[in-house]
Coordinates of C-alpha atoms in Angstrom, one line a residue:
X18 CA 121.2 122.1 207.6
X19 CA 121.3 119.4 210.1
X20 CA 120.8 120.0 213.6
X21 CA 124.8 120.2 215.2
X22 CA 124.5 120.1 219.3
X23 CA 127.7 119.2 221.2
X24 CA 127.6 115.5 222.1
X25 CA 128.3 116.0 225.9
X26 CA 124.5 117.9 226.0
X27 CA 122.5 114.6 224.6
X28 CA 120.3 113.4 227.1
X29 CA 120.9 109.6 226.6
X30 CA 117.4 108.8 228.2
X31 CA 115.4 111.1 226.6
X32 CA 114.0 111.9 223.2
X33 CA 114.6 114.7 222.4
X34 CA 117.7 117.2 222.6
X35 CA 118.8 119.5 225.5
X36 CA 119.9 122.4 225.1
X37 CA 122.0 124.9 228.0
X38 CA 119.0 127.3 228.4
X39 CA 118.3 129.4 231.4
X40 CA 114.9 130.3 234.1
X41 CA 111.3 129.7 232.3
X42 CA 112.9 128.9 228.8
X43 CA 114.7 125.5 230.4
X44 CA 111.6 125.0 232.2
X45 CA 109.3 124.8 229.7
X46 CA 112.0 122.6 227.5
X47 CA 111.6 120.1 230.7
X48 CA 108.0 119.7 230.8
X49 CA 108.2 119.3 226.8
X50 CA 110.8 116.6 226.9
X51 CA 108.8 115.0 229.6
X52 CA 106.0 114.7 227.3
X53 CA 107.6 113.5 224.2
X54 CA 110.1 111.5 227.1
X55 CA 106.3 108.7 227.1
X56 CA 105.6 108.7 223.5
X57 CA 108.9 106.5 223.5
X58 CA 109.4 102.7 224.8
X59 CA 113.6 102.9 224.5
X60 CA 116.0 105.6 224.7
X61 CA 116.5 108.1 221.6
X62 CA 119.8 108.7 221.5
X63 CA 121.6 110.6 218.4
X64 CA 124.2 112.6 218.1
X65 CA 125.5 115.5 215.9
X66 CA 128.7 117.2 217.5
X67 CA 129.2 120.4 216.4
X68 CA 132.2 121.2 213.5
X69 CA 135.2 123.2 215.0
X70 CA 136.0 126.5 214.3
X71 CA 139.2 125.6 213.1
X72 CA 138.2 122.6 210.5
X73 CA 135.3 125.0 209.4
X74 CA 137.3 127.9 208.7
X75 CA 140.0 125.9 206.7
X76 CA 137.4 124.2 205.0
X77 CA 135.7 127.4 203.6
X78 CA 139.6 128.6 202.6
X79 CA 140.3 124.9 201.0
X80 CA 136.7 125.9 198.1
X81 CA 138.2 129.6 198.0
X82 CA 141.5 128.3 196.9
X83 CA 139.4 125.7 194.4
X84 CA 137.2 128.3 193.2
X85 CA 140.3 130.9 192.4
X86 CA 142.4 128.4 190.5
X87 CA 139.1 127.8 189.0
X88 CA 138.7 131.2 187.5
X89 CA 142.0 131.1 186.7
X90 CA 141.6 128.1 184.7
X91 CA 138.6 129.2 182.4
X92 CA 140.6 132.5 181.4
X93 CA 143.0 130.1 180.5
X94 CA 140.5 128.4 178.5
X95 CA 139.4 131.7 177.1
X96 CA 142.7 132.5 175.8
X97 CA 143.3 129.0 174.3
X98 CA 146.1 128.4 177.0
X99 CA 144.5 126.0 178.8
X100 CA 143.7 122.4 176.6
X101 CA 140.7 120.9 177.8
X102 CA 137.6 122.6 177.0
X103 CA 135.3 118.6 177.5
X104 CA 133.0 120.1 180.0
X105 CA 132.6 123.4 178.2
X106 CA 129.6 124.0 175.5
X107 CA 130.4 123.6 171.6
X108 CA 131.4 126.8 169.5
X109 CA 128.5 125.6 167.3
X110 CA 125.8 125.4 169.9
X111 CA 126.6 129.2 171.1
X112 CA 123.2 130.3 170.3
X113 CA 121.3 127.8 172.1
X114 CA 120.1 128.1 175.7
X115 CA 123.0 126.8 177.4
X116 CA 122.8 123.1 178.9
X117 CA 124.0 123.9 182.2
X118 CA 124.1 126.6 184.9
X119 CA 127.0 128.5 184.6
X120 CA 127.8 127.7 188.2
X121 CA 126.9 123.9 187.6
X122 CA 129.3 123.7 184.7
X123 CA 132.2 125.6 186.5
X124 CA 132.0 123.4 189.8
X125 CA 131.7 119.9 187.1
X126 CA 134.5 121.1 185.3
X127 CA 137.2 122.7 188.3
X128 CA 135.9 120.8 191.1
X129 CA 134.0 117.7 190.8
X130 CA 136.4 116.8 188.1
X131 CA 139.2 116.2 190.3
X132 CA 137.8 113.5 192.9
X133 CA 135.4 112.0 190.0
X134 CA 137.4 108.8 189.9
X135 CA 136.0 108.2 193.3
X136 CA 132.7 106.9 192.4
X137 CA 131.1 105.1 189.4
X138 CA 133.6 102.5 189.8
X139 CA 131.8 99.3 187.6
X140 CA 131.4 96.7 190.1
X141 CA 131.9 93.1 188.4
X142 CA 130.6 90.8 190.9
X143 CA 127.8 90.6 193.4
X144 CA 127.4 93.4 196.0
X145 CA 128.0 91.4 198.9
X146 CA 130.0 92.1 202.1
X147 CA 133.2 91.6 199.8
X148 CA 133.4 92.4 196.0
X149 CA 135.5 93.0 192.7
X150 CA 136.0 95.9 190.9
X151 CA 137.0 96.5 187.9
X152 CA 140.3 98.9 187.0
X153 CA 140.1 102.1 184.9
X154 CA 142.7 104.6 184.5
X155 CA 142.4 108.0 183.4
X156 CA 145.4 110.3 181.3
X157 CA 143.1 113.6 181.1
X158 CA 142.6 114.1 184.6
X159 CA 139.7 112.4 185.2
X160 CA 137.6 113.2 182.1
X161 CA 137.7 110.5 180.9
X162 CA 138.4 106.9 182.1
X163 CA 139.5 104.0 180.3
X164 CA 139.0 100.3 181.2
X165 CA 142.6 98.3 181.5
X166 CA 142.4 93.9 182.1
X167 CA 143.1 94.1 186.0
X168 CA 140.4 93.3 188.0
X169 CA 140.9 94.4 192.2
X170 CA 139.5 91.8 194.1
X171 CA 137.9 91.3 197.5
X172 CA 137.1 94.8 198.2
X173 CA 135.6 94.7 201.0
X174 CA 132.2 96.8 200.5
X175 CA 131.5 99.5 202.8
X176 CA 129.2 101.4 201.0
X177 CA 125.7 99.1 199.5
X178 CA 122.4 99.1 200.9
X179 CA 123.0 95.5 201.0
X180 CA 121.2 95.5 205.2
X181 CA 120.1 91.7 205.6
X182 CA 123.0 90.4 203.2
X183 CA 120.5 88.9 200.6
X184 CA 122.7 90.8 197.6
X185 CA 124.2 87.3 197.1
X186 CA 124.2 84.7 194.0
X187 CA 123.9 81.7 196.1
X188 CA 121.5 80.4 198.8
X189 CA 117.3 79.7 198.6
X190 CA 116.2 82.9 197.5
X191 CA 118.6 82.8 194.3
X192 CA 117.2 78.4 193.5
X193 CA 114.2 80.3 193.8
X194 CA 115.1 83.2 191.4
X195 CA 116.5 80.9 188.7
X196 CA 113.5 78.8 189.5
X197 CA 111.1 81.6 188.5
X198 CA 113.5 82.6 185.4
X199 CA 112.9 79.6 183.5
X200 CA 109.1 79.7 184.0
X201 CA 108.3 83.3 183.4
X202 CA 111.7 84.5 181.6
X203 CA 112.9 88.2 182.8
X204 CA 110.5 90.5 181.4
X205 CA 106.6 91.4 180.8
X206 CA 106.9 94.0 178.3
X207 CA 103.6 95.4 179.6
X208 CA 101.5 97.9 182.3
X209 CA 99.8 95.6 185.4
X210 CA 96.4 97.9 183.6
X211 CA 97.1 95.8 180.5
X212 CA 98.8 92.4 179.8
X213 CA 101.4 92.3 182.3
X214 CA 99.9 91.7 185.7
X215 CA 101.1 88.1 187.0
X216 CA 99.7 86.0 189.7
X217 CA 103.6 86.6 191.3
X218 CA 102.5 90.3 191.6
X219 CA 99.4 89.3 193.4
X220 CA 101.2 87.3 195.7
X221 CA 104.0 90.0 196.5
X222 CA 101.5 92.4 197.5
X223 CA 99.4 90.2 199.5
X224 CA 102.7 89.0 201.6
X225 CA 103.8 92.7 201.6
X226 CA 100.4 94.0 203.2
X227 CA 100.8 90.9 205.5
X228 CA 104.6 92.0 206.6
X229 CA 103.5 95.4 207.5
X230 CA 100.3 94.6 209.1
X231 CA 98.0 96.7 207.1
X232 CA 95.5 96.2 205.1
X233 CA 96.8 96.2 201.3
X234 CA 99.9 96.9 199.4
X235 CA 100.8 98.1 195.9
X236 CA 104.0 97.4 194.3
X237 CA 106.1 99.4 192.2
X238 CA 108.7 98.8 189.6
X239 CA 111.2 101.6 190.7
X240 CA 111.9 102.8 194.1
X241 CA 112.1 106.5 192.9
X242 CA 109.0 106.5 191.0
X243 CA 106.9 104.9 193.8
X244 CA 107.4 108.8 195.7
X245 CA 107.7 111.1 192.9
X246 CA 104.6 109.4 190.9
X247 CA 102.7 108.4 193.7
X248 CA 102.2 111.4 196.0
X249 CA 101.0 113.9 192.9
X250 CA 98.5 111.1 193.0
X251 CA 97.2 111.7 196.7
X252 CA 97.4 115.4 196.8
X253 CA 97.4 118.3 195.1
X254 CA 96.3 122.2 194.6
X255 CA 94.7 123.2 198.1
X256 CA 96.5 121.0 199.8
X257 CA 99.4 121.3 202.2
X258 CA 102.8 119.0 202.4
X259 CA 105.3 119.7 205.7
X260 CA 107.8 118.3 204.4
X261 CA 111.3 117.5 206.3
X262 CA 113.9 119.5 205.4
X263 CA 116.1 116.6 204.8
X264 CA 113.6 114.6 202.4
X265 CA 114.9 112.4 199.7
X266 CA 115.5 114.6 196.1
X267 CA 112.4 111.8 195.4
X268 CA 110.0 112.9 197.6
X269 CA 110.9 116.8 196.9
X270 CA 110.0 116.3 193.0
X271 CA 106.9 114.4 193.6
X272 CA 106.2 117.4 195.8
X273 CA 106.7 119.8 193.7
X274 CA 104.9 117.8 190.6
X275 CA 101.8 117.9 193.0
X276 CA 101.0 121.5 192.6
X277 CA 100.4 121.6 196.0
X278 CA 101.6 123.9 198.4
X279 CA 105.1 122.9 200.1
X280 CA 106.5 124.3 203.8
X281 CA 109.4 123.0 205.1
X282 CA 110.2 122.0 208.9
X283 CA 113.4 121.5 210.7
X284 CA 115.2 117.9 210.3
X285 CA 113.5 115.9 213.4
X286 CA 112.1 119.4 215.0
X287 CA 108.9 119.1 216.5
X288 CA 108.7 122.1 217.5
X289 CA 108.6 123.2 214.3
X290 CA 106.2 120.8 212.6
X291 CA 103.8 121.9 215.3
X292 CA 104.2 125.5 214.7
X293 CA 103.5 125.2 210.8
X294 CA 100.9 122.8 211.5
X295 CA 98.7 125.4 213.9
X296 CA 99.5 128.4 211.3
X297 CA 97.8 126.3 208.8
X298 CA 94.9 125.4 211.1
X299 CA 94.5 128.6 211.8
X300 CA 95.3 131.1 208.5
X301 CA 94.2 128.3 206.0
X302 CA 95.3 128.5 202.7
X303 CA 97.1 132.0 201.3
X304 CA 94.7 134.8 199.8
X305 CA 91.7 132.9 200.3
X306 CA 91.6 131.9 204.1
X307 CA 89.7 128.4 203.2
X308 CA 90.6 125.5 205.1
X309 CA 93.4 123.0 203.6
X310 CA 91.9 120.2 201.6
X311 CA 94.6 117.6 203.3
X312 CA 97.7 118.5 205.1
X313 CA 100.4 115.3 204.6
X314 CA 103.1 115.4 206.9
X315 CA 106.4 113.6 204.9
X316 CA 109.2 112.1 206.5
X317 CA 111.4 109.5 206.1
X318 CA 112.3 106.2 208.3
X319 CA 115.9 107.3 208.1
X320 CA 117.6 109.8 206.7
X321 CA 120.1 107.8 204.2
X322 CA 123.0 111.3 204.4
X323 CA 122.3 112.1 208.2
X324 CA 121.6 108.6 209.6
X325 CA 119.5 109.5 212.0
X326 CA 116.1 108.3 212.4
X327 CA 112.4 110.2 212.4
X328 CA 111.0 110.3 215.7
X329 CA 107.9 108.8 214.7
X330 CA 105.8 108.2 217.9
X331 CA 106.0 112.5 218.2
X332 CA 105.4 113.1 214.4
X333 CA 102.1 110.4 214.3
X334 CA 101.1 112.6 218.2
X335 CA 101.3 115.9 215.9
X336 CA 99.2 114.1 212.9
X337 CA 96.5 113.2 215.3
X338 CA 96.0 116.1 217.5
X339 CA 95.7 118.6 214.4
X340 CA 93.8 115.6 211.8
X341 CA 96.7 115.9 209.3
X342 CA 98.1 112.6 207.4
X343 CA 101.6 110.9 207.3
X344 CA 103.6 110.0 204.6
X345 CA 106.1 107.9 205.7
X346 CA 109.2 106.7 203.6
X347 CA 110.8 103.5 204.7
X348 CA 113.5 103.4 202.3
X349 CA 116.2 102.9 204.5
X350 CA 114.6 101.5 207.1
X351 CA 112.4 98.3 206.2
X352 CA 114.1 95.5 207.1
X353 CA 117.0 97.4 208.4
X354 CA 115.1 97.9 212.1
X355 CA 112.8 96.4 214.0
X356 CA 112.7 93.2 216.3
X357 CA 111.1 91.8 213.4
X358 CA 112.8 93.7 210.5
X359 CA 109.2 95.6 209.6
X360 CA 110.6 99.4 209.9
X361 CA 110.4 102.3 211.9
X362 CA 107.2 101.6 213.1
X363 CA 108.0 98.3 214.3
X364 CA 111.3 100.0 215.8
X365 CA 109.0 102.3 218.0
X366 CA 106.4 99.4 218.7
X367 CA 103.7 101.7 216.9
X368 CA 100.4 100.7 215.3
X369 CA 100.8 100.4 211.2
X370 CA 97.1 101.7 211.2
X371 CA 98.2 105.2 212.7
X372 CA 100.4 105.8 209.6
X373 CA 98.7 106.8 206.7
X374 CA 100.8 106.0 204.0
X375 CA 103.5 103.8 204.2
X376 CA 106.4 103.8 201.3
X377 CA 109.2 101.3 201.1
X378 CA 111.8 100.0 198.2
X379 CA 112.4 96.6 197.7
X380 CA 116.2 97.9 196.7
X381 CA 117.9 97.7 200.2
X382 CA 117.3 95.2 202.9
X383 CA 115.6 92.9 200.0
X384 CA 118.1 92.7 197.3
X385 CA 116.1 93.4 194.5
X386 CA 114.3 96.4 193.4
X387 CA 110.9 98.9 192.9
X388 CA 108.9 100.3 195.9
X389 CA 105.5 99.8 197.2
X390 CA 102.9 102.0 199.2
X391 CA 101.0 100.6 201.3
X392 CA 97.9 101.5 204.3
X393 CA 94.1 100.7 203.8
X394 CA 92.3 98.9 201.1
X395 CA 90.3 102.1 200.0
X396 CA 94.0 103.9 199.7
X397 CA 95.3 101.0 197.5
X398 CA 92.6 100.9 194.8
X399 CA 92.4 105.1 194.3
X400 CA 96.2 104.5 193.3
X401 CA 95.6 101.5 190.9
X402 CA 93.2 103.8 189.0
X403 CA 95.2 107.1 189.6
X404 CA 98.8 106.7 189.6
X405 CA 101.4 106.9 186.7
X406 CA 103.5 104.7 187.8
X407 CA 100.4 102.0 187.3
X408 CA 99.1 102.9 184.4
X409 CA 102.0 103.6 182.3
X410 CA 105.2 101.6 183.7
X411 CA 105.9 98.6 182.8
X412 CA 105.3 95.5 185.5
X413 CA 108.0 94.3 188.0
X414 CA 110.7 91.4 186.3
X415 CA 109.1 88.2 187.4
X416 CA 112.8 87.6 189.1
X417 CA 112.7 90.7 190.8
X418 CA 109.4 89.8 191.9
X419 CA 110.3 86.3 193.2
X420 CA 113.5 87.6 195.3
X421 CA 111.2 90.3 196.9
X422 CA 109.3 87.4 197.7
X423 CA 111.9 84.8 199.2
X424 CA 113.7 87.1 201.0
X425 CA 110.4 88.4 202.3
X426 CA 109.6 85.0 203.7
X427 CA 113.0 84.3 205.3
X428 CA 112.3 87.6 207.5
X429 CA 109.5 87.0 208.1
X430 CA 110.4 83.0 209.3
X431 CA 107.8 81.5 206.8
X432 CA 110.5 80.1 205.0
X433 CA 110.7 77.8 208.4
X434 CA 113.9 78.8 209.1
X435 CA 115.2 81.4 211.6
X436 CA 118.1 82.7 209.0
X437 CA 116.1 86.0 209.0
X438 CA 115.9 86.7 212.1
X439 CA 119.7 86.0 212.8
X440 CA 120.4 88.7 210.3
X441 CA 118.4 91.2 211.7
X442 CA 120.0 90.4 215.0
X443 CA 123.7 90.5 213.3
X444 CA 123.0 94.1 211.8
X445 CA 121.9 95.6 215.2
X446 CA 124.7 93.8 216.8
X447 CA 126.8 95.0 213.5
X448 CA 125.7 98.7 213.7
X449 CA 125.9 99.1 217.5
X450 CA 129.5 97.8 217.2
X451 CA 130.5 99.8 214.4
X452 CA 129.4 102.9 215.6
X453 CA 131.0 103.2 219.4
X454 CA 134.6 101.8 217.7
X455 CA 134.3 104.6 215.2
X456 CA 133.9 107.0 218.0
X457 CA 136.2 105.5 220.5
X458 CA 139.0 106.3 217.9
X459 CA 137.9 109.6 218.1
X460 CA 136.0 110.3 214.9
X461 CA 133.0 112.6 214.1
X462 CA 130.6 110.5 213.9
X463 CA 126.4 111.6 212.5
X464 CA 123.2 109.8 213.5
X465 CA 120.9 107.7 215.7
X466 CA 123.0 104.4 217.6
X467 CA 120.8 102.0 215.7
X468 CA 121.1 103.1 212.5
X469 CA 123.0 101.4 209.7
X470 CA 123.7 104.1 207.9
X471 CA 127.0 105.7 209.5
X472 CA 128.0 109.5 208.2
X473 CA 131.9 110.0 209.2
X474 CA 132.6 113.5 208.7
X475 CA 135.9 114.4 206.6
X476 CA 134.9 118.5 206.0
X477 CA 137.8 119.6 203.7
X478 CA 137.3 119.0 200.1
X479 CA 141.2 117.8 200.0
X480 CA 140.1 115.0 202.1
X481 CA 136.9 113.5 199.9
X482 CA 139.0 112.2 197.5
X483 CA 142.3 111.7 199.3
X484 CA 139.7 109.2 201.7
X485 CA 138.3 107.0 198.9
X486 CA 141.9 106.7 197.5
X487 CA 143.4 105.5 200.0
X488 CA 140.9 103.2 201.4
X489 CA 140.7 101.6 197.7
X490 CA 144.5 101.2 197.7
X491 CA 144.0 99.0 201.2
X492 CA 140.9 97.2 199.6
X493 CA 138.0 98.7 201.3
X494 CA 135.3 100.5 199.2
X495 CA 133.7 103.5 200.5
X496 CA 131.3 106.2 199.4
X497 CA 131.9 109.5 199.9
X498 CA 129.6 112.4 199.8
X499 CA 130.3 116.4 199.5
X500 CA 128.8 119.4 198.5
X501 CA 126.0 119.5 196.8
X502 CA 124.5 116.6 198.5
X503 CA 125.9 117.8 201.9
X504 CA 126.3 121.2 203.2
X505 CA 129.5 122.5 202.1
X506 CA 131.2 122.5 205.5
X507 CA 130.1 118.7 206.1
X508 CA 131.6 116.6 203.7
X509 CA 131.6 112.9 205.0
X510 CA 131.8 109.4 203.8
X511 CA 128.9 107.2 204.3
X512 CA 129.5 103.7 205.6
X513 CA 126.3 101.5 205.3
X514 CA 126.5 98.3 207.6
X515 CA 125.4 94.9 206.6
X516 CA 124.1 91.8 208.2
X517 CA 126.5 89.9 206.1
X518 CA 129.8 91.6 207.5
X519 CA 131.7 89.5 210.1
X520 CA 133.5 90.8 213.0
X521 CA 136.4 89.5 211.3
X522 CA 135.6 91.9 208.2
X523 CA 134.6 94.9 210.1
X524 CA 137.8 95.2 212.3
X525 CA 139.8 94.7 209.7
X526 CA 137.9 97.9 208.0
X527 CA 137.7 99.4 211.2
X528 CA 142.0 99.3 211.6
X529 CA 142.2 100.6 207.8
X530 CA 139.8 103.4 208.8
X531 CA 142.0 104.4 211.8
X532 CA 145.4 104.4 209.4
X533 CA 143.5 106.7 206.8
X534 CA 142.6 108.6 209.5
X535 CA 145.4 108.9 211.2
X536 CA 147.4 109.8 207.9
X537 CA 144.2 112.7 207.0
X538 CA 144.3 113.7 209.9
X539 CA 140.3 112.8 210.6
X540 CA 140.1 112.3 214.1
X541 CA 138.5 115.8 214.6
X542 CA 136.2 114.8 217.4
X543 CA 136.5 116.2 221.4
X544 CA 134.9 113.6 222.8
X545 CA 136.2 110.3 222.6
X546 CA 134.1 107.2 223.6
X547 CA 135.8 105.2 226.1
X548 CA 134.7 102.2 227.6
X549 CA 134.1 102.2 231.1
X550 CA 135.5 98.6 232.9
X551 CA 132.7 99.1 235.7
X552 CA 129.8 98.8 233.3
X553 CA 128.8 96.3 231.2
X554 CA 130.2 96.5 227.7
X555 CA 126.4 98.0 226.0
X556 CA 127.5 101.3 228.5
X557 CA 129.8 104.2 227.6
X558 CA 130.7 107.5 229.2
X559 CA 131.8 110.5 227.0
X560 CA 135.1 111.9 228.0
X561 CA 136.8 115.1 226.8
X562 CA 140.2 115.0 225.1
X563 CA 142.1 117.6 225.0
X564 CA 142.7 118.9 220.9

């Protein structure tokens, strides 16, 4: 569960959150937030306002009713009342192990079912700020779809990682693509161990390591892989992984396929990661008492369902005061933040150096896809001789490879152009904007100010689907997220802001949003952001609004 504080308590110039505590408690809060208060070069500010009673409560009643008529529904099917029996296991396969959970299968088949024309909606052009998709239609309640002529066009996209806009069929990067196409064709059909490692690989991970400013980088064919393959590589039994509680489902399996032993910390709590970091200091590991062989500390740039971003400058504090390591995901945020577009770490002004590992995909802010790790040379060549994803995954399309590359160049201005650094400047200016109109309409709005990935809350499951509906039918696509990949209480939809939406674009999303919302009734937050005329336009004041 996310940490939910009332918005009014955030201390805007301080890093971490206050909290209405009384005598020694508050005191000792103080001196702690004055400590973390110099790790950091620029306010902290996110914000997680806390559900009301009254939206929480009829959200719980909304997945009683679903779950009842649910029940009802497979008696039904029991008694051959009820007609579809899709999602149900064969008559012939009864004396197999069954497929699915029981309560997997019943939530696929009376819950899920109803809103599943929200997503997997084929996409028939390029992901860029605007994009078609194509119709389906469905006459069994959403088991099944089929696929008329019609095609909706200019949706405007809400919803792909698409950051610095370079998901795009025209421009250098693609000349370059097409360029690269001809010469290599599209695949290698072999491991880099074998007969598939191109000079184009070389060059990526020299110009990656150069990006980052470390020492060496290795690069990956899928983004997923690159955390699940990589980190049963660098640890294992009798060693220790703090993991976040909000870790990608990634970096939880390549946890787990470690062997080693897993703790998990409060989302962005300190306090926490301290606490399990002395306990293993001091009791070692269970039964035996003998130190930890490595304890890795994992964490992500940002948190793709919360938005909010890892307060790195305390976490790489903790790693260095108890001689732990870091294992830092940068999915979200490479090329997303940063003056220069190179992360978290250049977000916080940090040294790459004091991050151990560093992991990023190539799927987001790059437009193409596959991950890399990178840190110091010695890291690099233990993973060329020990990971899967090496020895036994094919190499990286040579297209792939040449877009990571171009797009690469343009941020980093080698390309001599400044068109990279204009987009990262649009997708702070972008987010920022985004983010306080959302709020000055008086939505619930999830995460850290500069983060491009922006968690509206919708709570009731009636809402999910009602919310992708009728944004569609106004021609903006949206993703939205429930339960299981959000608490149940929280369901949201997930706007992701790009470098390649205009102002143009985003008000006219931003005045669709407000007429969906008015009509769902989404405007559930108590403090509205209003613009103060005194300031300048960066400054805001919360005020409270009577419900």
């Amino acid at each position: 569960m996310p940490v939910q504080i009332d918005a009014k308590l955030l201390c805007c110039v301080c890093c971490t959150w206050t909290h209405p505590v009384k005598g020694s408690v508050a005191m000792a809060d103080h001196r702690c937030n004055q400590r973390s208060l110099s790790l950091y070069r620029r306010p902290f500010v996110e914000s997680y306002e806390e559900t009301p009673m009254l939206v929480a409560v009829l959200t719980y009643v909304g997945y009683g009713i679903l779950t009842i008529f649910g029940y009802l529904r497979d008696f039904l099917r029991h008694w051959k009342i009820e007609r579809c029996h899709i999602a149900r296991e064969r008559e012939e396969q009864k004396d197999f192990v069954p497929l699915y959970q029981d309560f997997e299968n019943f939530y696929t088949r009376n819950l899920y079912m109803r809103i599943r024309d929200n997503w997997n909606r084929p996409v028939c052009s390029v992901p860029g700020p605007r994009m078609d998709l194509k119709q389906r239609v469905s006459h069994d309640y959403n088991w099944t779809f089929e696929y008329t002529d019609q095609v909706i066009r200019d949706v405007i996209n809400l919803g792909s990682y698409n950051y610095l806009g370079f998901a795009e069929n025209t421009g250098p990067c693609t000349d370059a693509v097409a360029k690269v196409t001809l010469q290599y064709g599209v695949g290698v059909a072999s491991t880099r161990q074998e007969m598939g490692n191109l000079d184009k690989h070389e060059v990526l991970e020299e110009l990656t390591a150069s990006f980052l400013g470390v020492e060496a980088a290795m690069a990956f064919g899928m983004g997923f892989a690159t955390n699940s393959m990589n980190i049963p590589a660098l640890v294992g039994k009798g060693c220790l992984i703090l993991s976040d509680e909000l870790n990608h489902v990634s970096l939880v399996l390549g946890a787990r396929l470690s062997g080693a032993t897993i703790r998990v910390f409060k989302h962005n709590n300190m306090q926490n990661l301290e606490k399990l970091l002395r306990e293993a200091i001091v009791h070692g590991q269970p039964r035996t008492h003998r130190p930890w062989k490595k304890i890795l500390i994992v964490v992500e740039g940002i948190y793709s369902m919360e938005g909010s971003i890892v307060r790195l400058p305390e976490v790489i504090a903790l790693k260095k005061r108890y001689r732990a390591y870091v294992y830092l995901d940068e999915a979200h945020s490479i090329g997303a933040l940063g003056s220069r577009g190179r992360g978290v770490v250049d977000y916080f002004g940090l040294d790459p150096c004091d991050v151990d590992v560093m992991m990023g995909t190539f799927t987001k802010s790059f437009g193409a896809a596959g991950g890399y790790i990178a840190g110091k040379r010695e890291l690099i060549e233990y993973l060329r001789t020990h990971s899967h994803s090496v020895v036994y995954a094919t190499s990286m399309s040579p297209p792939v490879v040449e877009q990571i590359i171009a797009s690469m160049k343009c941020i980093m201005g080698e390309d001599g152009t400044t068109v990279g650094q204009e987009r990262i400047r649009q997708l702070a200016e972008n987010t920022v904007y985004f983010r306080k109109r959302l709020r000055e309409m008086g939505f619930t709005v999830y995460g850290n100010q500069d983060s491009p990935v922006i968690p509206m809350m919708l709570y009731m499951p009636s809402k999910i689907g009602a919310f992708g509906r009728e944004m569609l039918k106004r021609n903006i696509g949206v993703v939205v997220v429930g339960f299981p990949a959000t608490p149940i209480i929280e369901s949201r939809v997930r706007f992701c802001i790009s470098a390649a939406h205009t102002k143009h674009l985003l008000d006219k999303a931003l005045s669709v949003i407000s007429e969906v919302g008015d009509l769902l009734q989404l405007k559930y937050s108590r403090h509205r952001l209003q613009p103060s005329p005194m300031r300048p336009l960066d400054d805001s004041v919360y005020e409270d609004v009577v419900d």
